[in-house]
């Protein structure tokens, strides 16, 4: 298949749309708090049950522990991402989270797989950091920077743990048990004092069916994006696919301008010319950093 590049572009376009909707969900009252949205997203992994007829077997002890490690990392990362999106704009948050996640994945790989960092890592690292510092110059407080940094670190860690799981078990087993672990960890959130009451209060709010459809629809869009990326990985060059994940940041920048003007009451973004040029330069540096790291 020669159209794998198109699958990457479409997948990252959809990923950018998903992030924009995530921002809407956590700021416009669709759910009451980011922890509630995190709980719902974790539970939606139950749809992995459709994979049962395709060769799922009982997990080994290694698969169980790795799946739980992936799930804990994933749940923490999406909570911290949603918390960041609640207070900052997607075109600023996601490039920083993505850059930190890439660096976290590289460092975690060296520690877990004993793989030496590539020779061009330092150059890519410096350019990525420059881009992230330029983006963060806008309005990141210590509070928001803590959450987006944590999101990036745990996203990167979950990626490396997933790779480790898939080297120790079959793809279908790794996929299924890591998704079921997401459900388990999401349910464990109910044991945290105050979280159970918060989720219960959210469930008692009006328009439950509307809210459920909104959340499920957005996650289905995310699943379609994931499918497109998988097709690109299957038929194309994995290094280029990884590098082109930075295209999502360009789409987010375009969305920031388009939707802030079309629907300013729902999508707030800073679009003054000076700040747009600032964001464009920062995004360009992050994109370049990704290409240096992955190609």
Short mmCIF file of C-alpha atoms in Angstrom, two decimals:
data_model
loop_
_atom_site.label_atom_id
_atom_site.label_comp_id
_atom_site.label_asym_id
_atom_site.label_seq_id
_atom_site.Cartn_x
_atom_site.Cartn_y
_atom_site.Cartn_z
CA UNK A 1 0.00 0.00 0.00
CA UNK A 2 1.54 3.29 -1.14
CA UNK A 3 -0.81 5.67 0.69
CA UNK A 4 0.57 5.10 4.19
CA UNK A 5 1.65 8.75 4.47
CA UNK A 6 -1.97 9.74 3.98
CA UNK A 7 -2.95 7.46 6.88
CA UNK A 8 -0.41 9.26 9.11
CA UNK A 9 -1.75 12.70 8.15
CA UNK A 10 -5.38 11.66 8.61
CA UNK A 11 -4.55 9.96 11.92
CA UNK A 12 -2.79 13.02 13.31
CA UNK A 13 -5.57 15.30 12.04
CA UNK A 14 -8.06 13.17 13.99
CA UNK A 15 -5.78 13.16 17.05
CA UNK A 16 -5.72 16.97 16.98
CA UNK A 17 -9.52 17.01 16.77
CA UNK A 18 -9.74 14.60 19.73
CA UNK A 19 -7.53 16.87 21.86
CA UNK A 20 -9.63 19.89 20.95
CA UNK A 21 -12.80 18.03 22.00
CA UNK A 22 -11.03 16.85 25.18
CA UNK A 23 -10.41 20.50 25.99
CA UNK A 24 -14.09 21.29 25.39
CA UNK A 25 -15.20 18.38 27.60
CA UNK A 26 -13.06 19.37 30.61
CA UNK A 27 -13.77 23.12 30.41
CA UNK A 28 -17.38 23.46 29.28
CA UNK A 29 -19.21 21.37 31.83
CA UNK A 30 -19.62 18.13 29.84
CA UNK A 31 -18.00 16.48 32.88
CA UNK A 32 -17.52 18.14 36.24
CA UNK A 33 -13.78 17.51 36.74
CA UNK A 34 -10.79 16.00 34.86
CA UNK A 35 -10.69 13.04 37.27
CA UNK A 36 -14.25 12.16 36.22
CA UNK A 37 -13.32 12.23 32.54
CA UNK A 38 -10.25 10.11 33.33
CA UNK A 39 -12.52 7.55 35.01
CA UNK A 40 -14.87 7.40 32.00
CA UNK A 41 -12.01 7.06 29.51
CA UNK A 42 -10.44 4.26 31.56
CA UNK A 43 -13.75 2.39 31.71
CA UNK A 44 -14.19 2.65 27.93
CA UNK A 45 -11.27 0.23 27.55
CA UNK A 46 -13.84 -2.46 28.36
CA UNK A 47 -14.60 -2.51 24.63
CA UNK A 48 -11.39 -4.54 24.30
CA UNK A 49 -13.62 -7.52 25.13
CA UNK A 50 -14.38 -7.72 21.40
CA UNK A 51 -10.85 -9.14 21.02
CA UNK A 52 -11.66 -12.26 23.09
CA UNK A 53 -12.46 -14.52 20.09
CA UNK A 54 -9.14 -13.67 18.39
CA UNK A 55 -6.71 -15.73 20.44
CA UNK A 56 -6.63 -14.16 23.91
CA UNK A 57 -5.08 -16.51 26.48
CA UNK A 58 -4.63 -16.38 30.25
CA UNK A 59 -1.93 -13.86 31.17
CA UNK A 60 1.40 -14.77 32.69
CA UNK A 61 2.62 -13.05 35.85
CA UNK A 62 4.85 -10.83 33.71
CA UNK A 63 1.92 -9.83 31.50
CA UNK A 64 -0.19 -8.98 34.55
CA UNK A 65 2.44 -6.75 36.14
CA UNK A 66 3.39 -5.04 32.88
CA UNK A 67 -0.28 -4.48 31.99
CA UNK A 68 -0.92 -2.90 35.39
CA UNK A 69 2.19 -0.75 35.01
CA UNK A 70 1.00 0.44 31.59
CA UNK A 71 -2.49 1.13 32.94
CA UNK A 72 -1.26 3.11 35.95
CA UNK A 73 1.05 5.17 33.71
CA UNK A 74 -1.74 5.74 31.18
CA UNK A 75 -4.38 6.75 33.75
CA UNK A 76 -1.98 9.16 35.48
CA UNK A 77 -0.89 10.63 32.13
CA UNK A 78 -4.38 11.31 30.80
CA UNK A 79 -5.51 12.79 34.14
CA UNK A 80 -2.53 15.17 34.11
CA UNK A 81 -3.15 15.99 30.44
CA UNK A 82 -6.83 16.79 31.09
CA UNK A 83 -5.85 18.89 34.11
CA UNK A 84 -3.40 20.81 31.87
CA UNK A 85 -6.02 21.30 29.15
CA UNK A 86 -8.42 22.68 31.75
CA UNK A 87 -6.16 25.68 32.38
CA UNK A 88 -4.16 26.07 29.15
CA UNK A 89 -4.72 25.99 25.40
CA UNK A 90 -4.21 22.75 23.41
CA UNK A 91 -1.81 24.38 20.92
CA UNK A 92 0.49 25.15 23.85
CA UNK A 93 -0.05 22.08 26.04
CA UNK A 94 0.13 19.20 23.54
CA UNK A 95 3.46 20.10 21.88
CA UNK A 96 5.14 20.30 25.30
CA UNK A 97 3.54 17.04 26.48
CA UNK A 98 4.55 15.35 23.21
CA UNK A 99 8.13 16.62 23.45
CA UNK A 100 8.51 15.49 27.07
CA UNK A 101 6.91 12.13 26.22
CA UNK A 102 9.43 11.58 23.41
CA UNK A 103 12.35 12.39 25.71
CA UNK A 104 10.86 10.23 28.48
CA UNK A 105 10.50 7.31 26.06
CA UNK A 106 14.11 7.62 24.93
CA UNK A 107 15.44 7.76 28.49
CA UNK A 108 13.15 4.94 29.70
CA UNK A 109 14.30 2.78 26.77
CA UNK A 110 17.93 3.21 27.75
CA UNK A 111 17.16 2.18 31.35
CA UNK A 112 14.81 -0.74 30.57
CA UNK A 113 16.22 -2.12 27.30
CA UNK A 114 19.83 -1.01 27.91
CA UNK A 115 19.79 0.68 24.48
CA UNK A 116 22.28 3.50 23.97
CA UNK A 117 20.86 6.87 23.01
CA UNK A 118 21.38 7.68 19.30
CA UNK A 119 24.21 10.04 18.39
CA UNK A 120 21.79 12.73 17.23
CA UNK A 121 19.81 12.61 20.50
CA UNK A 122 21.55 15.66 22.00
CA UNK A 123 20.81 17.84 18.97
CA UNK A 124 17.16 16.77 18.89
CA UNK A 125 16.93 17.22 22.67
CA UNK A 126 18.27 20.79 22.55
CA UNK A 127 15.93 21.82 19.73
CA UNK A 128 12.93 20.20 21.45
CA UNK A 129 13.70 21.98 24.72
CA UNK A 130 14.10 25.30 22.92
CA UNK A 131 10.68 24.84 21.31
CA UNK A 132 9.06 23.82 24.61
CA UNK A 133 10.60 26.77 26.48
CA UNK A 134 9.36 29.11 23.76
CA UNK A 135 5.83 27.68 24.02
CA UNK A 136 5.86 27.70 27.83
CA UNK A 137 6.83 31.40 27.82
CA UNK A 138 3.15 32.17 27.28
CA UNK A 139 1.14 31.49 30.43
CA UNK A 140 2.22 28.22 32.07
CA UNK A 141 2.19 28.52 35.85
CA UNK A 142 4.21 26.18 38.07
CA UNK A 143 0.96 24.28 38.67
CA UNK A 144 0.13 23.76 34.98
CA UNK A 145 3.75 23.02 34.03
CA UNK A 146 3.88 20.34 36.74
CA UNK A 147 0.83 18.60 35.27
CA UNK A 148 1.88 18.76 31.62
CA UNK A 149 5.43 17.62 32.49
CA UNK A 150 3.99 14.69 34.44
CA UNK A 151 1.67 13.85 31.55
CA UNK A 152 4.63 13.71 29.18
CA UNK A 153 6.79 11.58 31.49
CA UNK A 154 4.04 9.01 32.11
CA UNK A 155 2.99 8.92 28.43
CA UNK A 156 6.58 8.11 27.50
CA UNK A 157 6.85 5.48 30.22
CA UNK A 158 3.60 3.79 29.16
CA UNK A 159 4.91 3.60 25.57
CA UNK A 160 8.11 1.85 26.62
CA UNK A 161 6.27 -0.53 28.97
CA UNK A 162 3.90 -1.38 26.10
CA UNK A 163 6.87 -2.23 23.91
CA UNK A 164 8.26 -4.42 26.69
CA UNK A 165 4.89 -6.17 27.08
CA UNK A 166 4.65 -6.89 23.36
CA UNK A 167 8.14 -8.39 23.33
CA UNK A 168 7.10 -10.80 26.11
CA UNK A 169 3.66 -11.77 24.83
CA UNK A 170 1.57 -11.86 21.65
CA UNK A 171 0.10 -8.66 20.23
CA UNK A 172 -3.49 -9.67 20.90
CA UNK A 173 -2.73 -10.70 24.49
CA UNK A 174 -0.75 -7.53 25.16
CA UNK A 175 -3.49 -5.36 23.71
CA UNK A 176 -6.32 -7.13 25.55
CA UNK A 177 -4.81 -7.38 29.04
CA UNK A 178 -3.36 -3.85 29.01
CA UNK A 179 -6.85 -2.52 28.10
CA UNK A 180 -8.52 -4.61 30.82
CA UNK A 181 -5.91 -3.28 33.27
CA UNK A 182 -7.08 0.24 32.34
CA UNK A 183 -10.57 -0.72 33.52
CA UNK A 184 -9.19 -2.16 36.77
CA UNK A 185 -7.14 0.96 37.54
CA UNK A 186 -10.07 3.23 36.63
CA UNK A 187 -12.26 1.34 39.11
CA UNK A 188 -9.54 1.64 41.74
CA UNK A 189 -9.92 5.42 41.45
CA UNK A 190 -13.18 4.94 43.34
CA UNK A 191 -11.10 3.97 46.39
CA UNK A 192 -9.49 7.43 46.54
CA UNK A 193 -11.26 9.58 49.14
CA UNK A 194 -13.54 12.09 47.48
CA UNK A 195 -13.24 10.67 43.95
CA UNK A 196 -16.15 8.26 44.35
CA UNK A 197 -18.42 11.09 45.57
CA UNK A 198 -17.28 13.35 42.71
CA UNK A 199 -18.02 10.68 40.10
CA UNK A 200 -21.37 9.87 41.72
CA UNK A 201 -22.35 13.53 41.70
CA UNK A 202 -21.40 13.77 38.03
CA UNK A 203 -23.56 10.75 37.19
CA UNK A 204 -26.51 12.43 38.92
CA UNK A 205 -26.25 15.54 36.77
CA UNK A 206 -28.88 16.10 34.02
CA UNK A 207 -28.30 15.20 30.34
CA UNK A 208 -26.44 11.99 31.20
CA UNK A 209 -27.21 10.40 27.82
CA UNK A 210 -25.97 13.49 25.97
CA UNK A 211 -22.76 13.50 28.01
CA UNK A 212 -22.19 9.76 27.48
CA UNK A 213 -22.62 10.05 23.71
CA UNK A 214 -20.23 12.99 23.62
CA UNK A 215 -17.50 11.16 25.53
CA UNK A 216 -17.94 7.85 23.66
CA UNK A 217 -18.06 9.64 20.29
CA UNK A 218 -14.78 11.42 21.00
CA UNK A 219 -13.07 8.22 22.08
CA UNK A 220 -14.35 6.45 18.94
CA UNK A 221 -12.74 9.25 16.95
CA UNK A 222 -9.54 8.56 18.88
CA UNK A 223 -9.81 4.85 18.07
CA UNK A 224 -10.14 5.69 14.37
CA UNK A 225 -7.01 7.85 14.61
CA UNK A 226 -5.17 4.97 16.30
CA UNK A 227 -6.28 2.59 13.53
CA UNK A 228 -4.95 4.97 10.86
CA UNK A 229 -1.59 5.18 12.64
CA UNK A 230 -1.42 1.38 12.94
CA UNK A 231 -2.04 1.04 9.19
CA UNK A 232 0.72 3.57 8.53
CA UNK A 233 3.12 1.60 10.76
CA UNK A 234 2.19 -1.66 9.03
CA UNK A 235 2.74 -0.39 5.47
CA UNK A 236 5.28 2.39 5.95
CA UNK A 237 8.47 3.45 7.69
CA UNK A 238 8.08 3.40 11.49
CA UNK A 239 10.68 6.14 12.02
CA UNK A 240 8.88 8.51 9.67
CA UNK A 241 5.52 7.64 11.24
CA UNK A 242 6.91 8.53 14.69
CA UNK A 243 8.44 11.76 13.39
CA UNK A 244 5.21 12.77 11.66
CA UNK A 245 3.34 12.56 14.97
CA UNK A 246 4.50 16.17 15.33
CA UNK A 247 2.14 17.08 12.46
CA UNK A 248 -0.61 16.97 15.11
CA UNK A 249 0.85 20.16 16.63
CA UNK A 250 0.56 21.98 13.31
CA UNK A 251 -3.08 20.96 13.01
CA UNK A 252 -3.70 22.16 16.57
CA UNK A 253 -2.21 25.54 15.72
CA UNK A 254 -4.49 25.81 12.67
CA UNK A 255 -7.50 24.72 14.75
CA UNK A 256 -6.59 27.32 17.38
CA UNK A 257 -6.98 30.12 14.85
CA UNK A 258 -9.99 28.72 13.01
CA UNK A 259 -12.18 27.76 15.97
CA UNK A 260 -11.25 30.73 18.18
CA UNK A 261 -12.64 32.99 15.46
CA UNK A 262 -15.56 30.79 14.43
CA UNK A 263 -16.74 29.93 17.97
CA UNK A 264 -14.86 32.16 20.44
CA UNK A 265 -17.37 31.41 23.21
CA UNK A 266 -16.34 27.73 23.17
CA UNK A 267 -12.70 27.71 22.03
CA UNK A 268 -10.50 30.39 23.58
CA UNK A 269 -7.09 30.84 22.01
CA UNK A 270 -4.62 33.69 21.69
CA UNK A 271 -4.45 34.68 18.03
CA UNK A 272 -2.72 38.06 18.04
CA UNK A 273 -0.16 38.25 15.24
CA UNK A 274 2.88 38.57 17.50
CA UNK A 275 1.87 35.62 19.67
CA UNK A 276 0.86 33.56 16.63
CA UNK A 277 4.36 34.02 15.19
CA UNK A 278 5.78 33.08 18.59
CA UNK A 279 3.70 29.90 18.70
CA UNK A 280 4.51 29.08 15.08
CA UNK A 281 8.25 29.32 15.71
CA UNK A 282 7.99 27.20 18.88
CA UNK A 283 5.89 24.57 17.09
CA UNK A 284 8.34 24.50 14.16
CA UNK A 285 11.26 23.87 16.54
CA UNK A 286 9.39 21.00 18.22
CA UNK A 287 8.52 19.47 14.82
CA UNK A 288 12.18 19.73 13.74
CA UNK A 289 13.27 18.20 17.05
CA UNK A 290 10.94 15.24 16.46
CA UNK A 291 12.35 14.62 12.97
CA UNK A 292 15.93 14.71 14.27
CA UNK A 293 15.09 12.29 17.09
CA UNK A 294 13.13 9.76 15.04
CA UNK A 295 14.76 9.78 11.60
#
